[in-house]
XYZ file of C-alpha atoms in Angstrom:
137
model
C -299.420 79.756 -170.770
C -298.171 78.021 -167.735
C -301.439 78.792 -165.907
C -303.356 77.284 -168.697
C -301.490 74.086 -168.990
C -301.465 73.706 -165.021
C -305.183 74.169 -165.277
C -305.806 72.007 -167.693
C -303.467 69.218 -166.369
C -304.830 69.630 -162.909
C -308.498 69.527 -164.059
C -308.104 66.362 -166.167
C -306.570 64.577 -163.399
C -309.286 65.694 -160.878
C -312.122 64.715 -163.184
C -310.584 61.275 -163.875
C -310.089 60.413 -160.564
C -313.361 61.803 -159.136
C -315.419 59.906 -161.841
C -314.169 56.799 -160.762
C -314.882 57.605 -156.970
C -318.528 58.710 -157.789
C -319.125 55.839 -160.023
C -318.022 53.425 -157.369
C -319.291 55.197 -154.244
C -322.849 56.724 -155.304
C -324.411 53.445 -155.067
C -322.194 52.086 -152.128
C -322.042 55.115 -149.823
C -324.035 58.017 -150.915
C -327.305 56.566 -152.017
C -327.975 54.172 -149.071
C -327.057 57.004 -146.498
C -328.630 60.244 -148.094
C -331.357 58.483 -149.968
C -334.036 60.817 -151.680
C -332.247 63.771 -150.650
C -329.925 62.741 -154.140
C -331.252 63.495 -157.453
C -331.700 60.732 -159.712
C -329.217 62.447 -162.064
C -326.838 65.092 -161.476
C -327.507 68.651 -162.353
C -324.827 69.278 -164.747
C -324.530 72.973 -164.791
C -323.678 73.419 -161.146
C -321.449 70.629 -161.325
C -319.333 71.898 -164.041
C -319.383 75.258 -162.213
C -317.704 73.742 -159.152
C -315.101 71.974 -161.120
C -314.073 75.090 -163.124
C -314.121 77.276 -159.851
C -312.294 74.710 -157.828
C -309.718 73.555 -160.249
C -308.791 77.263 -160.455
C -308.428 77.230 -156.708
C -306.045 74.220 -156.813
C -303.873 75.912 -159.441
C -303.485 79.177 -157.636
C -303.178 77.811 -154.041
C -301.355 74.599 -154.724
C -300.140 73.999 -158.124
C -298.358 77.588 -158.739
C -296.834 77.811 -155.309
C -295.279 74.124 -156.072
C -294.113 75.029 -159.509
C -292.414 78.149 -158.021
C -290.707 76.026 -155.209
C -289.885 73.444 -157.621
C -291.084 70.779 -154.752
C -294.022 68.262 -155.646
C -294.393 68.221 -151.834
C -295.666 71.745 -151.705
C -298.368 70.880 -154.302
C -299.457 67.722 -152.162
C -299.431 69.672 -148.875
C -301.308 72.768 -150.078
C -303.536 70.684 -152.268
C -304.284 68.409 -149.325
C -305.179 71.435 -146.905
C -307.347 73.074 -149.655
C -309.253 69.862 -150.113
C -309.754 69.499 -146.379
C -310.909 73.006 -146.010
C -313.150 72.819 -149.176
C -314.854 69.616 -148.511
C -315.016 70.287 -144.651
C -316.957 73.400 -145.468
C -319.531 71.559 -147.659
C -319.767 68.521 -145.383
C -320.026 69.848 -141.933
C -322.432 72.902 -143.138
C -324.456 70.090 -144.513
C -324.086 68.135 -141.057
C -325.124 71.383 -139.178
C -328.071 72.196 -141.440
C -329.849 69.195 -142.787
C -331.761 66.640 -140.638
C -330.571 63.571 -142.287
C -327.178 64.188 -143.325
C -324.706 61.077 -142.433
C -321.708 61.315 -140.271
C -320.114 58.629 -142.276
C -320.653 60.689 -145.260
C -319.177 63.840 -143.905
C -315.926 61.543 -142.776
C -315.479 60.017 -146.001
C -315.959 63.042 -148.008
C -313.539 65.175 -146.037
C -310.959 62.351 -146.418
C -311.668 62.005 -150.157
C -311.465 65.705 -150.693
C -308.224 65.636 -149.077
C -306.814 62.924 -150.900
C -308.208 63.944 -154.340
C -307.188 67.584 -154.194
C -303.606 66.706 -152.834
C -303.339 64.020 -155.587
C -304.647 66.411 -158.441
C -302.654 69.173 -157.361
C -299.291 67.042 -157.278
C -300.079 65.673 -160.955
C -300.958 68.894 -162.175
C -297.789 70.244 -160.874
C -295.697 67.385 -162.373
C -297.454 67.467 -165.648
C -296.927 71.012 -166.013
C -293.109 70.713 -165.262
C -292.949 67.847 -167.630
C -294.320 69.775 -170.353
C -292.891 73.141 -169.771
C -289.974 72.628 -167.914
C -288.641 73.775 -164.421
C -288.331 77.273 -165.429
C -290.119 79.954 -162.999
C -293.520 80.647 -163.517
């Protein structure tokens, strides 16, 4: 039950924050620099699959260790590190293989992934603690 609560809490936080980012930054950052490489509307199936898998990774690698330690800083640090690794993998691979990939997009995305994942992991951990108490997982 604790995994389910932490998964739902982390996922809802991440989706809400990322929706605001994407809503604000698609027209300001991504579309001007990536242009025709972007679809007019996102393909929802792979997007949903990404969120389902990624939230699971956040829970396993950041939220659960933080719950075990009882320290929110563990969620923040492990979440931020996971975000940096994951978003760097995506953006640096694109930078290495696509002709018109923007260095600014790479930098902004890596920073965003680090912040988003750290904040989502921390909030997911704190919400889980608030709902389920501080008992060991």
